[in-house]
């Protein structure tokens, strides 16, 4: 009988903790703007799987409000949103955005763009503090889109600078250990550039990939991630890269054209503690090569397939574009030619597009 009551208490405790879970998402939505080929209905079908979503490559506040409106339409719940100002050193600029379900998450305070005194970041990170309405705990979300550049070395300086940014977050939001740094880092979590941050924070996704390759069902790079403090009170239930093309029934080509060239990451966690593993990224919860589950896109074993999707040339203008270039998806399909590297494009007398930075 005692065992029976213990089992009941454990089950009730599990249910109570599960009910306190909030799903946090991060998604590079590839030049999110209100334009005919951007499928907000499909984006919202995926985004509604999170209670809170950090958005990178936001091109206008109007687009973020359009997403919040579509989310409300599909879920029957009200969604709120806030956006940073446009950031970037050149004429090409991006914004960051946060969108959340009002019955699960509330904005607390502290929305701010990082004051980058050393001008290290091409696009300064954006952060704010929120509150879970499920358990009353507060949490901080910071988001960033690291410069892609021409090589991994171009990204390294910004990755290294994230260590100082992490310290700034801890000072700015003092007393709040539930800090999450998420976004598109254009760098895998095992790169040496992360060594400085490694003493304080760790990534939740260590395997798999989050960028769409040219081959349906295969993914290329683990560039997107969520970092948490090593002593965080956050209790992770699951953290997953979501295979949105499979979920929506889209080819990768169609997905890149109308949704994004990145898949979102969804973290389900008790933000004030509870069941689960503190800061865990369990093998069962992570993306794995060859996975059929839509939550687990495969890591590509075909490097050529990935690289061919990364550099897009225009045979009419003899200009090539990287995925981070504003006109990457503007190249007409009939004029597209794929290259496995920038060097390969230049060897064919293509030149880098003038709006790529």
Tab-separated table of C-alpha atoms in Angstrom:
chain	number	residue	atom	x	y	z
A	1	UNK	CA	0.000	0.000	0.000
A	2	UNK	CA	2.833	2.370	0.848
A	3	UNK	CA	4.395	1.740	-2.541
A	4	UNK	CA	1.046	2.524	-4.150
A	5	UNK	CA	0.809	5.922	-2.429
A	6	UNK	CA	4.440	6.694	-3.244
A	7	UNK	CA	3.732	5.891	-6.892
A	8	UNK	CA	0.700	8.170	-6.837
A	9	UNK	CA	2.693	11.020	-5.290
A	10	UNK	CA	5.481	10.601	-7.838
A	11	UNK	CA	2.967	10.596	-10.675
A	12	UNK	CA	1.274	13.741	-9.338
A	13	UNK	CA	4.662	15.417	-8.949
A	14	UNK	CA	5.556	14.499	-12.522
A	15	UNK	CA	2.278	15.882	-13.843
A	16	UNK	CA	2.669	19.082	-11.834
A	17	UNK	CA	6.181	19.643	-13.193
A	18	UNK	CA	5.112	18.771	-16.731
A	19	UNK	CA	2.301	21.325	-16.508
A	20	UNK	CA	4.895	23.932	-15.550
A	21	UNK	CA	6.957	23.315	-18.684
A	22	UNK	CA	7.307	26.173	-21.149
A	23	UNK	CA	8.463	25.613	-24.726
A	24	UNK	CA	11.085	28.108	-25.876
A	25	UNK	CA	12.038	28.291	-29.542
A	26	UNK	CA	14.676	29.989	-31.653
A	27	UNK	CA	14.422	30.322	-35.427
A	28	UNK	CA	16.325	32.139	-38.144
A	29	UNK	CA	13.423	32.966	-40.479
A	30	UNK	CA	15.632	34.084	-43.359
A	31	UNK	CA	14.795	37.681	-44.196
A	32	UNK	CA	11.365	37.627	-42.574
A	33	UNK	CA	9.334	40.330	-44.264
A	34	UNK	CA	5.832	40.763	-45.628
A	35	UNK	CA	6.223	39.699	-49.241
A	36	UNK	CA	4.271	37.379	-51.555
A	37	UNK	CA	6.569	34.348	-51.360
A	38	UNK	CA	6.895	34.336	-47.545
A	39	UNK	CA	4.398	31.752	-46.239
A	40	UNK	CA	3.246	33.095	-42.879
A	41	UNK	CA	0.609	30.377	-42.535
A	42	UNK	CA	3.231	27.635	-42.713
A	43	UNK	CA	5.611	29.540	-40.451
A	44	UNK	CA	2.870	29.899	-37.829
A	45	UNK	CA	1.974	26.191	-38.036
A	46	UNK	CA	5.502	25.458	-36.890
A	47	UNK	CA	6.025	28.430	-34.562
A	48	UNK	CA	2.895	27.633	-32.522
A	49	UNK	CA	4.689	24.565	-31.177
A	50	UNK	CA	6.536	27.013	-28.952
A	51	UNK	CA	5.096	29.294	-26.273
A	52	UNK	CA	7.929	31.750	-26.887
A	53	UNK	CA	10.012	32.254	-30.027
A	54	UNK	CA	13.187	34.250	-30.639
A	55	UNK	CA	13.444	35.304	-34.286
A	56	UNK	CA	16.597	36.159	-36.220
A	57	UNK	CA	16.842	37.821	-39.655
A	58	UNK	CA	13.729	39.888	-39.040
A	59	UNK	CA	13.560	42.579	-41.710
A	60	UNK	CA	10.654	44.655	-40.403
A	61	UNK	CA	8.518	45.007	-37.294
A	62	UNK	CA	5.494	44.708	-39.595
A	63	UNK	CA	6.535	41.128	-40.393
A	64	UNK	CA	6.774	40.208	-36.707
A	65	UNK	CA	3.302	41.617	-36.070
A	66	UNK	CA	2.008	39.673	-39.084
A	67	UNK	CA	3.417	36.488	-37.558
A	68	UNK	CA	1.822	37.255	-34.173
A	69	UNK	CA	-1.507	37.873	-35.903
A	70	UNK	CA	-1.320	34.593	-37.813
A	71	UNK	CA	-0.371	32.727	-34.642
A	72	UNK	CA	-3.414	34.181	-32.871
A	73	UNK	CA	-5.613	33.184	-35.793
A	74	UNK	CA	-4.395	29.604	-35.790
A	75	UNK	CA	-4.278	29.014	-32.037
A	76	UNK	CA	-7.203	31.106	-30.816
A	77	UNK	CA	-4.821	32.662	-28.254
A	78	UNK	CA	-3.414	36.183	-28.152
A	79	UNK	CA	0.279	36.588	-28.985
A	80	UNK	CA	2.472	39.590	-28.243
A	81	UNK	CA	5.707	40.640	-29.902
A	82	UNK	CA	8.585	43.068	-29.514
A	83	UNK	CA	11.432	43.826	-31.900
A	84	UNK	CA	14.843	45.414	-31.648
A	85	UNK	CA	15.854	48.333	-33.795
A	86	UNK	CA	17.669	47.496	-37.027
A	87	UNK	CA	21.320	46.556	-36.455
A	88	UNK	CA	24.235	46.272	-38.860
A	89	UNK	CA	27.294	48.269	-39.873
A	90	UNK	CA	26.304	48.809	-43.499
A	91	UNK	CA	23.192	49.619	-45.477
A	92	UNK	CA	22.107	46.014	-44.964
A	93	UNK	CA	20.509	45.657	-41.548
A	94	UNK	CA	18.454	43.130	-39.627
A	95	UNK	CA	16.266	43.165	-36.540
A	96	UNK	CA	15.663	40.643	-33.776
A	97	UNK	CA	12.224	39.734	-32.518
A	98	UNK	CA	10.473	37.947	-29.672
A	99	UNK	CA	6.920	36.618	-29.969
A	100	UNK	CA	5.015	34.795	-27.219
A	101	UNK	CA	1.642	33.435	-26.083
A	102	UNK	CA	0.128	35.813	-23.556
A	103	UNK	CA	-1.503	33.035	-21.525
A	104	UNK	CA	1.859	31.334	-20.946
A	105	UNK	CA	4.538	34.049	-20.965
A	106	UNK	CA	4.581	37.738	-19.986
A	107	UNK	CA	7.141	40.425	-20.751
A	108	UNK	CA	8.817	41.554	-17.546
A	109	UNK	CA	11.405	44.247	-18.379
A	110	UNK	CA	14.882	44.947	-19.672
A	111	UNK	CA	14.506	44.786	-23.469
A	112	UNK	CA	17.804	46.157	-24.754
A	113	UNK	CA	20.271	45.940	-27.609
A	114	UNK	CA	23.801	45.320	-26.408
A	115	UNK	CA	26.054	48.363	-26.356
A	116	UNK	CA	29.041	46.928	-28.188
A	117	UNK	CA	31.751	49.392	-27.204
A	118	UNK	CA	34.459	47.503	-29.093
A	119	UNK	CA	32.287	47.219	-32.212
A	120	UNK	CA	32.969	43.489	-32.402
A	121	UNK	CA	29.518	42.378	-33.497
A	122	UNK	CA	28.164	43.073	-36.962
A	123	UNK	CA	24.694	42.762	-35.427
A	124	UNK	CA	24.639	43.487	-31.699
A	125	UNK	CA	22.685	40.916	-29.620
A	126	UNK	CA	19.234	41.691	-28.192
A	127	UNK	CA	17.817	40.558	-24.850
A	128	UNK	CA	14.871	40.926	-22.465
A	129	UNK	CA	13.444	39.409	-19.293
A	130	UNK	CA	10.188	37.463	-19.259
A	131	UNK	CA	8.039	35.587	-16.763
A	132	UNK	CA	6.489	32.158	-16.976
A	133	UNK	CA	2.820	32.347	-16.037
A	134	UNK	CA	2.894	28.633	-15.254
A	135	UNK	CA	5.179	28.857	-12.229
A	136	UNK	CA	5.928	32.586	-11.862
A	137	UNK	CA	9.654	32.185	-12.565
A	138	UNK	CA	11.502	34.842	-14.523
A	139	UNK	CA	13.928	34.068	-17.309
A	140	UNK	CA	16.165	36.020	-19.658
A	141	UNK	CA	16.394	35.387	-23.380
A	142	UNK	CA	19.229	36.843	-25.448
A	143	UNK	CA	19.449	36.309	-29.186
A	144	UNK	CA	22.130	36.905	-31.792
A	145	UNK	CA	22.888	36.307	-35.468
A	146	UNK	CA	26.628	35.858	-35.827
A	147	UNK	CA	28.239	37.182	-38.998
A	148	UNK	CA	28.670	34.428	-41.596
A	149	UNK	CA	31.557	36.092	-43.417
A	150	UNK	CA	33.740	34.310	-45.928
A	151	UNK	CA	35.187	31.670	-43.630
A	152	UNK	CA	34.989	30.232	-40.127
A	153	UNK	CA	37.741	32.608	-39.038
A	154	UNK	CA	35.488	35.572	-39.848
A	155	UNK	CA	32.991	34.304	-37.281
A	156	UNK	CA	35.502	33.416	-34.591
A	157	UNK	CA	35.976	36.954	-33.235
A	158	UNK	CA	32.246	37.328	-32.580
A	159	UNK	CA	32.014	33.876	-30.987
A	160	UNK	CA	34.923	34.715	-28.687
A	161	UNK	CA	33.248	38.038	-27.784
A	162	UNK	CA	30.156	36.152	-26.607
A	163	UNK	CA	32.070	35.354	-23.419
A	164	UNK	CA	32.091	39.071	-22.517
A	165	UNK	CA	28.485	39.358	-23.602
A	166	UNK	CA	27.521	36.480	-21.328
A	167	UNK	CA	29.172	38.241	-18.390
A	168	UNK	CA	27.296	41.412	-19.336
A	169	UNK	CA	24.013	39.485	-19.288
A	170	UNK	CA	24.742	38.176	-15.787
A	171	UNK	CA	25.522	41.690	-14.541
A	172	UNK	CA	22.596	43.355	-16.301
A	173	UNK	CA	20.040	40.789	-15.145
A	174	UNK	CA	21.651	40.188	-11.753
A	175	UNK	CA	20.097	37.496	-9.613
A	176	UNK	CA	18.495	35.734	-12.556
A	177	UNK	CA	20.384	32.480	-13.270
A	178	UNK	CA	17.807	31.446	-15.885
A	179	UNK	CA	19.649	33.086	-18.778
A	180	UNK	CA	19.443	31.605	-22.266
A	181	UNK	CA	21.526	32.720	-25.239
A	182	UNK	CA	20.060	31.497	-28.514
A	183	UNK	CA	20.138	32.162	-32.209
A	184	UNK	CA	22.094	31.503	-35.376
A	185	UNK	CA	25.762	31.283	-34.453
A	186	UNK	CA	27.008	30.175	-37.900
A	187	UNK	CA	29.419	28.012	-35.920
A	188	UNK	CA	29.094	24.434	-34.631
A	189	UNK	CA	29.192	24.058	-30.826
A	190	UNK	CA	32.452	22.067	-30.926
A	191	UNK	CA	34.468	24.837	-32.615
A	192	UNK	CA	37.549	26.046	-30.664
A	193	UNK	CA	36.202	29.612	-30.670
A	194	UNK	CA	33.719	28.572	-27.970
A	195	UNK	CA	36.456	27.821	-25.429
A	196	UNK	CA	36.129	31.184	-23.642
A	197	UNK	CA	32.387	30.796	-23.114
A	198	UNK	CA	32.687	27.129	-22.192
A	199	UNK	CA	33.653	27.943	-18.590
A	200	UNK	CA	30.300	29.618	-17.944
A	201	UNK	CA	27.723	28.250	-20.361
A	202	UNK	CA	27.074	25.224	-22.489
A	203	UNK	CA	25.036	24.398	-25.589
A	204	UNK	CA	21.952	22.221	-25.315
A	205	UNK	CA	22.279	20.692	-28.780
A	206	UNK	CA	25.509	18.852	-29.503
A	207	UNK	CA	24.605	16.589	-32.419
A	208	UNK	CA	22.725	16.733	-35.689
A	209	UNK	CA	22.209	19.792	-37.861
A	210	UNK	CA	19.814	22.708	-38.253
A	211	UNK	CA	20.404	24.122	-41.747
A	212	UNK	CA	18.646	22.685	-44.787
A	213	UNK	CA	20.850	21.017	-47.388
A	214	UNK	CA	20.013	20.752	-51.070
A	215	UNK	CA	18.926	17.144	-50.514
A	216	UNK	CA	15.485	16.537	-49.017
A	217	UNK	CA	15.664	14.931	-45.602
A	218	UNK	CA	19.315	15.840	-45.072
A	219	UNK	CA	20.650	18.707	-43.009
A	220	UNK	CA	23.989	20.422	-43.273
A	221	UNK	CA	25.315	22.353	-40.267
A	222	UNK	CA	24.572	22.718	-36.579
A	223	UNK	CA	24.636	26.510	-36.583
A	224	UNK	CA	21.579	27.193	-34.400
A	225	UNK	CA	21.632	26.514	-30.679
A	226	UNK	CA	20.575	27.455	-27.157
A	227	UNK	CA	23.165	28.069	-24.447
A	228	UNK	CA	22.394	27.987	-20.721
A	229	UNK	CA	24.445	28.592	-17.612
A	230	UNK	CA	26.216	25.574	-16.212
A	231	UNK	CA	24.557	26.224	-12.847
A	232	UNK	CA	21.131	27.057	-14.269
A	233	UNK	CA	17.916	26.260	-12.419
A	234	UNK	CA	16.284	25.413	-15.742
A	235	UNK	CA	15.170	21.780	-15.865
A	236	UNK	CA	15.185	20.458	-19.404
A	237	UNK	CA	12.524	18.032	-20.550
A	238	UNK	CA	13.602	17.965	-24.186
A	239	UNK	CA	15.520	20.021	-26.712
A	240	UNK	CA	14.996	19.255	-30.389
A	241	UNK	CA	15.767	20.494	-33.852
A	242	UNK	CA	12.411	20.438	-35.620
A	243	UNK	CA	12.317	19.096	-39.163
A	244	UNK	CA	9.768	21.588	-40.421
A	245	UNK	CA	9.900	20.576	-44.134
A	246	UNK	CA	8.847	17.037	-43.213
A	247	UNK	CA	6.155	18.372	-40.878
A	248	UNK	CA	4.752	20.694	-43.565
A	249	UNK	CA	5.275	18.269	-46.439
A	250	UNK	CA	7.675	20.595	-48.265
A	251	UNK	CA	10.773	19.918	-50.301
A	252	UNK	CA	13.880	21.652	-49.034
A	253	UNK	CA	13.868	23.889	-52.094
A	254	UNK	CA	10.298	24.991	-51.378
A	255	UNK	CA	11.048	25.380	-47.692
A	256	UNK	CA	14.029	27.639	-48.348
A	257	UNK	CA	11.995	29.683	-50.809
A	258	UNK	CA	8.873	30.249	-48.681
A	259	UNK	CA	9.865	29.586	-45.061
A	260	UNK	CA	13.569	29.453	-44.153
A	261	UNK	CA	16.884	27.747	-44.810
A	262	UNK	CA	17.090	26.999	-41.077
A	263	UNK	CA	15.063	24.649	-38.914
A	264	UNK	CA	13.930	25.907	-35.486
A	265	UNK	CA	15.114	24.543	-32.149
A	266	UNK	CA	12.482	23.916	-29.471
A	267	UNK	CA	13.344	23.606	-25.780
A	268	UNK	CA	10.727	22.228	-23.376
A	269	UNK	CA	11.696	23.029	-19.797
A	270	UNK	CA	10.606	23.984	-16.326
A	271	UNK	CA	12.167	27.417	-16.027
A	272	UNK	CA	12.005	27.466	-12.244
A	273	UNK	CA	13.257	23.920	-11.760
A	274	UNK	CA	11.369	20.644	-11.528
A	275	UNK	CA	11.681	17.285	-13.244
A	276	UNK	CA	14.164	16.634	-15.957
A	277	UNK	CA	17.887	17.137	-16.106
A	278	UNK	CA	19.435	20.508	-15.286
A	279	UNK	CA	20.861	21.869	-18.504
A	280	UNK	CA	20.664	18.386	-19.991
A	281	UNK	CA	20.820	17.579	-23.654
A	282	UNK	CA	20.015	13.882	-23.533
A	283	UNK	CA	20.804	11.675	-26.462
A	284	UNK	CA	17.156	10.807	-26.927
A	285	UNK	CA	16.197	14.444	-27.177
A	286	UNK	CA	18.778	15.531	-29.682
A	287	UNK	CA	18.951	15.431	-33.461
A	288	UNK	CA	20.682	12.347	-34.812
A	289	UNK	CA	21.938	11.264	-38.224
A	290	UNK	CA	19.427	9.203	-40.147
A	291	UNK	CA	16.511	10.077	-37.888
A	292	UNK	CA	13.031	9.747	-39.371
A	293	UNK	CA	11.296	11.620	-36.584
A	294	UNK	CA	10.409	15.207	-37.645
A	295	UNK	CA	11.998	16.423	-34.422
A	296	UNK	CA	15.341	14.934	-35.450
A	297	UNK	CA	16.693	16.017	-38.840
A	298	UNK	CA	19.599	13.998	-40.060
A	299	UNK	CA	23.131	15.307	-40.150
A	300	UNK	CA	24.228	15.342	-43.754
A	301	UNK	CA	26.986	12.952	-44.765
A	302	UNK	CA	27.055	14.535	-48.208
A	303	UNK	CA	29.300	17.576	-47.866
A	304	UNK	CA	29.009	18.408	-51.540
A	305	UNK	CA	25.218	18.556	-51.295
A	306	UNK	CA	25.508	21.087	-48.495
A	307	UNK	CA	28.136	23.246	-50.114
A	308	UNK	CA	26.252	23.331	-53.372
A	309	UNK	CA	23.275	24.770	-51.537
A	310	UNK	CA	25.411	27.413	-49.838
A	311	UNK	CA	26.711	29.377	-52.850
A	312	UNK	CA	24.184	30.487	-55.466
A	313	UNK	CA	25.258	32.150	-58.702
A	314	UNK	CA	23.294	34.140	-61.258
A	315	UNK	CA	24.462	33.077	-64.726
A	316	UNK	CA	22.835	36.167	-66.230
A	317	UNK	CA	24.688	38.734	-64.115
A	318	UNK	CA	27.746	36.564	-63.294
A	319	UNK	CA	27.259	37.417	-59.603
A	320	UNK	CA	27.213	34.902	-56.748
A	321	UNK	CA	25.460	35.065	-53.364
A	322	UNK	CA	26.076	33.456	-49.987
A	323	UNK	CA	23.032	32.361	-47.917
A	324	UNK	CA	23.365	35.480	-45.742
A	325	UNK	CA	23.156	37.810	-48.754
A	326	UNK	CA	19.892	39.784	-49.095
A	327	UNK	CA	19.352	38.692	-52.706
A	328	UNK	CA	20.102	34.997	-52.159
A	329	UNK	CA	16.499	33.946	-52.854
A	330	UNK	CA	15.904	36.641	-55.455
A	331	UNK	CA	17.891	34.841	-58.128
A	332	UNK	CA	15.426	33.499	-60.698
A	333	UNK	CA	15.454	29.712	-60.822
A	334	UNK	CA	16.256	29.681	-64.538
A	335	UNK	CA	19.397	31.735	-63.870
A	336	UNK	CA	20.595	29.815	-60.806
A	337	UNK	CA	23.869	27.944	-60.810
A	338	UNK	CA	25.209	26.246	-57.676
A	339	UNK	CA	28.815	26.175	-56.515
A	340	UNK	CA	30.513	24.153	-53.794
A	341	UNK	CA	32.525	27.157	-52.584
A	342	UNK	CA	33.147	30.837	-53.191
A	343	UNK	CA	36.484	29.915	-54.738
A	344	UNK	CA	34.716	27.674	-57.241
A	345	UNK	CA	32.386	30.526	-58.209
A	346	UNK	CA	35.260	32.960	-58.607
A	347	UNK	CA	37.157	30.411	-60.708
A	348	UNK	CA	34.258	30.604	-63.147
A	349	UNK	CA	34.630	34.414	-63.201
A	350	UNK	CA	31.676	35.107	-60.898
A	351	UNK	CA	32.002	37.978	-58.446
A	352	UNK	CA	30.444	38.444	-54.996
A	353	UNK	CA	27.176	40.414	-54.970
A	354	UNK	CA	27.634	43.999	-53.891
A	355	UNK	CA	25.009	43.742	-51.110
A	356	UNK	CA	26.788	40.841	-49.395
A	357	UNK	CA	28.729	41.834	-46.300
